[in-house]
Short mmCIF file of C-alpha atoms in Angstrom, two decimals:
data_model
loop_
_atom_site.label_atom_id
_atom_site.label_comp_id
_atom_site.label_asym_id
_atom_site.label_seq_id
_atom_site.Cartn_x
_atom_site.Cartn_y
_atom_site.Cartn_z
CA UNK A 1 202.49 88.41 187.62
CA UNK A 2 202.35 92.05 185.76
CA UNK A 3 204.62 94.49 186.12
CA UNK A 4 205.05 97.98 184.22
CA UNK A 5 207.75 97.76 181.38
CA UNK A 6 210.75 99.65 182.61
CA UNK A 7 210.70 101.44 179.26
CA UNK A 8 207.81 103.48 179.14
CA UNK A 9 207.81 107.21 179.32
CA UNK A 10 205.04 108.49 181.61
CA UNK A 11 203.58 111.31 183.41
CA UNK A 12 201.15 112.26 186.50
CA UNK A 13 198.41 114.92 185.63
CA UNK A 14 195.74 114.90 188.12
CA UNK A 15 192.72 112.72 187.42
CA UNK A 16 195.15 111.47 184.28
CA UNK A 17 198.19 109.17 183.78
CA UNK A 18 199.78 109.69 179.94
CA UNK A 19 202.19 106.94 179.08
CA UNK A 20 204.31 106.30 175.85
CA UNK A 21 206.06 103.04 175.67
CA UNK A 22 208.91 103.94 173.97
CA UNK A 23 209.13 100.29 172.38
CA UNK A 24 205.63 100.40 170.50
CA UNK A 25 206.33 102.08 166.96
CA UNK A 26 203.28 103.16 165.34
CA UNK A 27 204.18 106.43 163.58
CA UNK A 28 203.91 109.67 165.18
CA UNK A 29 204.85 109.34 168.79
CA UNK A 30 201.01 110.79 169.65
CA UNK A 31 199.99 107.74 167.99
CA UNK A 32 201.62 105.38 170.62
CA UNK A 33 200.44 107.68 173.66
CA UNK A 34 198.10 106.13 176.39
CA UNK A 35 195.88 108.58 178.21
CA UNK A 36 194.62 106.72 181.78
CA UNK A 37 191.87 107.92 183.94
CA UNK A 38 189.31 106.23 185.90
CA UNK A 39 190.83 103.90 187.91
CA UNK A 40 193.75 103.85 185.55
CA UNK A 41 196.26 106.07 187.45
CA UNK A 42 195.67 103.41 190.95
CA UNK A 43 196.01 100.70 188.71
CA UNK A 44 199.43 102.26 187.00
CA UNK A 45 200.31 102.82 190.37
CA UNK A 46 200.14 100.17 192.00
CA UNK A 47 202.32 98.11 188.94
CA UNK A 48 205.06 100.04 189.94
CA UNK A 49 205.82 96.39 192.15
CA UNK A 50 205.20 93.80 190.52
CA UNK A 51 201.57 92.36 190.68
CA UNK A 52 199.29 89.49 190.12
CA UNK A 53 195.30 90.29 188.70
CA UNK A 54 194.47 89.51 192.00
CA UNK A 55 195.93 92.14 194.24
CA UNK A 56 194.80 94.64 191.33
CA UNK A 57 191.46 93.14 191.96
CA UNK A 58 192.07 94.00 195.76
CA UNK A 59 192.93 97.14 195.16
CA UNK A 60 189.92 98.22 193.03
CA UNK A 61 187.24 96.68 195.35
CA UNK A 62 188.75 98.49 198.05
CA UNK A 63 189.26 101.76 196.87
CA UNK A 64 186.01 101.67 194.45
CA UNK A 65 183.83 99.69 196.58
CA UNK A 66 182.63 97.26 193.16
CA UNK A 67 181.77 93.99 193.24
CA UNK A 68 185.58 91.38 192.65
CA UNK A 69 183.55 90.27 189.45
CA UNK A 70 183.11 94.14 188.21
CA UNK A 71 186.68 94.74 189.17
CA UNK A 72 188.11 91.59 187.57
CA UNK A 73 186.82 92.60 184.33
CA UNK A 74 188.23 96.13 184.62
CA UNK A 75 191.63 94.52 185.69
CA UNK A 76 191.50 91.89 182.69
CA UNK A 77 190.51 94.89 180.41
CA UNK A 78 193.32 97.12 181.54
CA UNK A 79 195.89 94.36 181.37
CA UNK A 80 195.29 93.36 177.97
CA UNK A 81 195.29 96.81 176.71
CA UNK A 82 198.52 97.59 178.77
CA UNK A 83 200.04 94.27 177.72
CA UNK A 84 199.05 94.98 173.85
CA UNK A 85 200.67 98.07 174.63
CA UNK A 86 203.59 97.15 175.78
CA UNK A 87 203.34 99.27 178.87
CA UNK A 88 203.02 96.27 181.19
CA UNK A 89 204.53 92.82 181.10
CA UNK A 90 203.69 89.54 182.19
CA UNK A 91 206.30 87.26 183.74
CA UNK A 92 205.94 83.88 185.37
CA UNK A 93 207.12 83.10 188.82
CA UNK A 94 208.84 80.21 189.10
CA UNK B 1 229.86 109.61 173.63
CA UNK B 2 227.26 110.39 176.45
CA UNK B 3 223.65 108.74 176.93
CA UNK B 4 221.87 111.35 176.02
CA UNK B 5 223.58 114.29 173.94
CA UNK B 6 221.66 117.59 174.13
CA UNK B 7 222.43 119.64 171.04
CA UNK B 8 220.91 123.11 170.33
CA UNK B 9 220.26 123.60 166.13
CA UNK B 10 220.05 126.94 166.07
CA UNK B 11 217.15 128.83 163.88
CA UNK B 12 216.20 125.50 162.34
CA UNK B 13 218.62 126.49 159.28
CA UNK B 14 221.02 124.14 158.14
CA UNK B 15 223.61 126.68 157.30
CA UNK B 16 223.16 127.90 161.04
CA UNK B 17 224.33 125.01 162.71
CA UNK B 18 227.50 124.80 164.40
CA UNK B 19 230.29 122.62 162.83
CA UNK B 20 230.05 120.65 166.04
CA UNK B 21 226.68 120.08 166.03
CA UNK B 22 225.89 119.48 162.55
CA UNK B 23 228.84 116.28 163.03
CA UNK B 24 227.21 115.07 166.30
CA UNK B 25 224.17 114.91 164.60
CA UNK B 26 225.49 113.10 161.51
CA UNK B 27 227.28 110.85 163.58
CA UNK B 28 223.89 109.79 165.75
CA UNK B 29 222.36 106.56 165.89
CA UNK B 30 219.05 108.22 166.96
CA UNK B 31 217.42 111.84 167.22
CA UNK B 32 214.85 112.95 169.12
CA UNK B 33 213.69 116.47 168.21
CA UNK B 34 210.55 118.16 170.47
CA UNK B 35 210.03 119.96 166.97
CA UNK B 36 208.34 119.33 163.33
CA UNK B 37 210.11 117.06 161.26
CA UNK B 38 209.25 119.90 158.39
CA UNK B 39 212.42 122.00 158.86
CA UNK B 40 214.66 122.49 157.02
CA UNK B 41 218.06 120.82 159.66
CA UNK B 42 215.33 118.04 160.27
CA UNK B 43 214.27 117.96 156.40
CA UNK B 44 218.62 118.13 155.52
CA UNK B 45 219.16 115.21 157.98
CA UNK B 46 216.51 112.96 156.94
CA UNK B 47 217.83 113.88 153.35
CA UNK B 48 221.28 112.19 154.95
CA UNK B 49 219.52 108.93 155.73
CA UNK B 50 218.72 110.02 159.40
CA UNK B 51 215.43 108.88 161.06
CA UNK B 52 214.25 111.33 163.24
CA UNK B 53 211.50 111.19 166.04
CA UNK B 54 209.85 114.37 166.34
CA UNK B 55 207.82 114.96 169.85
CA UNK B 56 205.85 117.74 168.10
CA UNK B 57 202.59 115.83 168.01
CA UNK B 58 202.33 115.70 171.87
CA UNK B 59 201.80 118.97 172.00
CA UNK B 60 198.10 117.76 170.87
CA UNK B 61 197.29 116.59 173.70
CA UNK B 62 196.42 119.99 174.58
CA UNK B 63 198.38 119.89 178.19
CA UNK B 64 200.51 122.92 179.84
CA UNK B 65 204.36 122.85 179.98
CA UNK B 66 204.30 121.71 183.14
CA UNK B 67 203.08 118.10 182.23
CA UNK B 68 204.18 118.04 178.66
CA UNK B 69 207.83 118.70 179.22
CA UNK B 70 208.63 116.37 182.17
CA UNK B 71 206.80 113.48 179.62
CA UNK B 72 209.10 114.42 176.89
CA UNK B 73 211.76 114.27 179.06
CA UNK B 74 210.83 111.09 180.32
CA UNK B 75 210.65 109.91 176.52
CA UNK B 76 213.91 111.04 176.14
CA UNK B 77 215.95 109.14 178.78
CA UNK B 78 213.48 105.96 178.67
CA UNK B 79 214.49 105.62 174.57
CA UNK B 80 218.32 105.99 175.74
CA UNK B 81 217.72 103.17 179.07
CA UNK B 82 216.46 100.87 175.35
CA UNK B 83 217.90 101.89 172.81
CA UNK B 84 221.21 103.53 173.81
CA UNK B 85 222.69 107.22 172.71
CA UNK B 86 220.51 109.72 171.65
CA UNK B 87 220.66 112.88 170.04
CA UNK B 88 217.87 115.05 171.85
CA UNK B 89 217.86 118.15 169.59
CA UNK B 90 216.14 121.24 170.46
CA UNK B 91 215.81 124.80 168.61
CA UNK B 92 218.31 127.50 169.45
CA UNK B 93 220.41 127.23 172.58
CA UNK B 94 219.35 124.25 174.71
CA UNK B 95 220.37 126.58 177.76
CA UNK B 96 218.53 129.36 176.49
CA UNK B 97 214.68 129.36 177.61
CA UNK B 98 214.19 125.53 177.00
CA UNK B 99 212.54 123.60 179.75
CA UNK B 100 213.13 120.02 178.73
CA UNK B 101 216.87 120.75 178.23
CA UNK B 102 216.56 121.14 182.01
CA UNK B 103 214.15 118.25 182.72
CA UNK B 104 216.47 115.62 180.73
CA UNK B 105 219.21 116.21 182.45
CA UNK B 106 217.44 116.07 185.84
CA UNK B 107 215.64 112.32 184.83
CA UNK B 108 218.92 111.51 183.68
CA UNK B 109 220.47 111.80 186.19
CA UNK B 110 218.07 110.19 188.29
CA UNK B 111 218.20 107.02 186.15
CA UNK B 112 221.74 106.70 185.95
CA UNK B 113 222.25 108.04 182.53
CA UNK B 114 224.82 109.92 181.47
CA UNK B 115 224.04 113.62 179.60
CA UNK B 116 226.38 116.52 178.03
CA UNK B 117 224.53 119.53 176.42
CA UNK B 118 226.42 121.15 173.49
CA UNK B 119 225.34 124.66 172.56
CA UNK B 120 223.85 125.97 169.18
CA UNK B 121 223.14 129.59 168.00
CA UNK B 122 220.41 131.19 170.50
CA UNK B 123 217.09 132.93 169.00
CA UNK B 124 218.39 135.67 170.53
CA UNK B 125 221.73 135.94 168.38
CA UNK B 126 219.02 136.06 165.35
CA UNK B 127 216.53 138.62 166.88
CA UNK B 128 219.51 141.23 168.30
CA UNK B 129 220.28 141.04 163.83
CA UNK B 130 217.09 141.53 163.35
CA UNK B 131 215.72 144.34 165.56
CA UNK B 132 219.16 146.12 166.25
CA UNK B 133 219.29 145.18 169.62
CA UNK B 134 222.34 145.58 171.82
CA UNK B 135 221.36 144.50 174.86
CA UNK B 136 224.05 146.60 176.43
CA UNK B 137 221.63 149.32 176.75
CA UNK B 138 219.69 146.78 178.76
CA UNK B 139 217.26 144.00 177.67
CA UNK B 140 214.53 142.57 179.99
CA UNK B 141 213.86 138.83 180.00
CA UNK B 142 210.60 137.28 181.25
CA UNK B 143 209.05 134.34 180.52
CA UNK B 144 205.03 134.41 180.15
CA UNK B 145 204.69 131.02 181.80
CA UNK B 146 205.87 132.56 185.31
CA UNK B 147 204.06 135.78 184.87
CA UNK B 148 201.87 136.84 188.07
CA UNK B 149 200.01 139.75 188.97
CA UNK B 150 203.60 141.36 190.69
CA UNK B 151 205.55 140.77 187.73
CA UNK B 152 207.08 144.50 186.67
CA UNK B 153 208.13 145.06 183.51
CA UNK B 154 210.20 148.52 182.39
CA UNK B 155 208.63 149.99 178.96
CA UNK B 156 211.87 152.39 178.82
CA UNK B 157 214.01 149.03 178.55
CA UNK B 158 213.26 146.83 175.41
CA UNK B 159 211.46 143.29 176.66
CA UNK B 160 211.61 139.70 175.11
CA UNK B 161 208.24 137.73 176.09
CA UNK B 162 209.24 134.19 176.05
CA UNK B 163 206.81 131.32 176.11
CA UNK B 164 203.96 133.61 174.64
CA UNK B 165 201.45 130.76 173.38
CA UNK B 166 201.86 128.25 176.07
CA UNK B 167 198.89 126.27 176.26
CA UNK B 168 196.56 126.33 179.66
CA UNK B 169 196.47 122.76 180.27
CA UNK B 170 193.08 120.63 178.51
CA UNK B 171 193.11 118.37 181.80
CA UNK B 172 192.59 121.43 184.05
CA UNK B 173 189.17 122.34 186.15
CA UNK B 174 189.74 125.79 185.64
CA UNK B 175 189.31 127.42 182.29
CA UNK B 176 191.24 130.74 181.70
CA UNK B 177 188.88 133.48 181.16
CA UNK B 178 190.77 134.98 178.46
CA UNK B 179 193.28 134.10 175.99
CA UNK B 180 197.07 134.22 176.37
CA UNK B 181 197.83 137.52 174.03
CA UNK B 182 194.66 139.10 175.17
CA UNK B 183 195.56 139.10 179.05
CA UNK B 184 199.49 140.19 177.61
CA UNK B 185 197.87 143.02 175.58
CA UNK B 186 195.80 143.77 179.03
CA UNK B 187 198.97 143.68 180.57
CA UNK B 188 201.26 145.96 178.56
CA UNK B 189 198.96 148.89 177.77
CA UNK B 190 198.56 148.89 182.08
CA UNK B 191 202.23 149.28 182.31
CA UNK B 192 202.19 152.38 179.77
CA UNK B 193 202.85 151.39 176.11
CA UNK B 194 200.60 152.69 174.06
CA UNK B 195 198.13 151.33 171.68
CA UNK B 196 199.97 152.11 168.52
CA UNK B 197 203.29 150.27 169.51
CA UNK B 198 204.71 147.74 167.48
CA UNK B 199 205.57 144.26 168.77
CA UNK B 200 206.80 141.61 167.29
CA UNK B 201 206.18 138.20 167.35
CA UNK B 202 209.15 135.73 166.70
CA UNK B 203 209.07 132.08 166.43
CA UNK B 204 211.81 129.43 165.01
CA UNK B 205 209.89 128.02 161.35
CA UNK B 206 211.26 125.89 158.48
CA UNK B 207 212.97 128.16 156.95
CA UNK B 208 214.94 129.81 159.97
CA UNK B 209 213.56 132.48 162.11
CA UNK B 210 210.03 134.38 161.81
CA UNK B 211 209.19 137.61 162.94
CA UNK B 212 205.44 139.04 162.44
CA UNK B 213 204.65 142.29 163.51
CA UNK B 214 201.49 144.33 164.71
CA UNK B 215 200.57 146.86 167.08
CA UNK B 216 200.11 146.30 171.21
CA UNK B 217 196.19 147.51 170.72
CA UNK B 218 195.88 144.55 167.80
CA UNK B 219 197.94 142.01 169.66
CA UNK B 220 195.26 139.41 168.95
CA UNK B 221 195.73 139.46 165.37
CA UNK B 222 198.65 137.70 165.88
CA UNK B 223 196.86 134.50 167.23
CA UNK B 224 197.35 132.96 163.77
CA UNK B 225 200.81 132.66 164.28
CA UNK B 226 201.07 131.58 168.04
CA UNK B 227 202.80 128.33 169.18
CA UNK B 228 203.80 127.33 172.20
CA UNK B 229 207.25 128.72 171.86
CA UNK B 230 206.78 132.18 170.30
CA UNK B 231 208.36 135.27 171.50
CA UNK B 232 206.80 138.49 171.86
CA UNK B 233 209.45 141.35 171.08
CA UNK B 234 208.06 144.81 172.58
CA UNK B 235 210.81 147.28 172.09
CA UNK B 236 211.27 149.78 174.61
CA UNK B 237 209.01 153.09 174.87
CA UNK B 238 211.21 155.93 172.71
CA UNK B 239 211.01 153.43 169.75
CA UNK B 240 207.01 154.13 169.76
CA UNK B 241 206.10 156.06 166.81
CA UNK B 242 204.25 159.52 167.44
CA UNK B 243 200.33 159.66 168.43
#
């Protein structure tokens, strides 16, 4: 399951979700700033509870009408970048 | 000590900080400042063995106060939730024109954080030296981010301009047809100052406070100097020289 990491600063704009996890600590702050868009923002969203790729899958073929195959690679692709981030974490359910 | 301590530095002079704020800041585990790292308070405390985070470089990302703040306030209270206390400092007053000031404490309270602002000298202590203002004889206040076609302004009464160069948001669909100083130059030669008047641009800088000055019909030339936070100082109408 992912869920967002409690300590990341973010922000609603529009199209646009800006995040800053305040634990990644690569020089200026700009440096460690995420700027979402696309399908992003739904994705951030919907991390707010905690998720498996699945049910972001889910969400994006419903609300994008894609293909589960084009949305699974979007989801993998966010995740990893969120994960590398350290704007989302992955926990195990036991 | 509180979560989050809000602290106001003053000018950006270290010889203008309050005794009480120059020892919570020498005291802090960690300080946030929204400003450049290049001043001289920052420049003293880093001297001191301080690490500092500056938020300066957000301003980059080219959006209006109304997204930037509330994510700098966000930053703010999020570092305290991991970190524990911080030292948010801000220029000035933090209860004198500063948005975040406001913003922390409202996200802080929201997540359960404790927060205790602790004045510093205002920009305005520094520009009623400079100018020879007593605002006794009356001083109007306005702040160009809430400006609006029924704003009034009084040209017999001198007038501090706050928020001058705040950015029109990047991420916006609308682009403003004109910039900032040009639509304030507009502005104040409709409500009856006259070309030749000189204004005053004021700003907090590395070195303390800065005041630039040019004439209401030129008010463009002072794009140069323009941040985010500048102050436009238009003295009132029987200051204006002769035509």
């Amino acid at each position: 399951m992912f869920r967002r990491n409690a300590f990341t600063a973010w922000h609603r704009t529009g199209a646009y979700t800006i995040l800053i996890p305040v634990e990644r600590r690569h020089g200026e702050v700009l440096n460690n700033t995420l700027v979402l868009k696309g399908s992003g923002p739904l994705l951030w969203q919907a991390l707010e509870s905690p998720c498996s790729l699945d049910d972001l899958v889910e969400l994006l073929v419903a609300e994008y009408e894609v293909t589960s195959e084009v949305a699974r690679a979007d989801v993998r692709h966010f995740l990893d970048r969120l994960v590398e981030w350290q704007a989302v974490e992955f926990f195990s359910v036991s | 000590m509180a979560d989050i301590t809000i602290v106001g530095f003053g000018p950006g002079t270290w010889g203008k900080l309050t005794i009480e704020v120059r020892d919570v800041l020498l005291a802090a585990e960690r300080i946030v400042m929204r400003d450049p790292v290049s001043w001289e308070v920052a420049r003293e405390l880093e001297r001191r063995g301080k690490h500092i985070v500056s938020l300066s470089s957000l301003y980059l990302l080219g959006l209006d106060g109304g997204d930037l703040y509330p994510l700098m306030a966000d930053f703010v209270c999020r570092t305290a939730q991991r970190y524990g206390p911080v030292v948010y400092a801000l220029p000035g007053n933090p209860m004198v024109f500063e948005t975040t000031n406001t913003l922390v404490r409202l996200r802080a309270r929201e997540l359960g954080l404790s927060c205790f602002t602790m004045e510093g000298m205002s920009c305005l202590d520094t520009l009623f030296v400079c100018h020879n203002i007593d605002p006794g004889f009356g001083l109007q206040i306005l702040s160009f981010n809430t400006f609006t076609d029924q704003t009034r302004i009084m040209p017999e009464v001198a007038a501090l301009i706050f928020q001058v160069g705040a950015p029109a948001s990047c991420l916006s669909s609308v682009e403003p047809e004109s910039s900032n100083l040009e639509r304030l130059r507009g502005y104040l030669l409709e409500a009856g100052y006259p070309a030749r008047m000189p204004v005053y641009l004021l700003k907090p800088g590395p070195h303390g406070q800065i005041s630039v000055e040019c004439r209401l019909g030129h008010l463009e030339q002072l794009e140069e100097h323009l941040i985010p936070i500048a102050t436009l100082y238009v003295p009132p109408l029987w200051m204006a020289p002769d035509v």
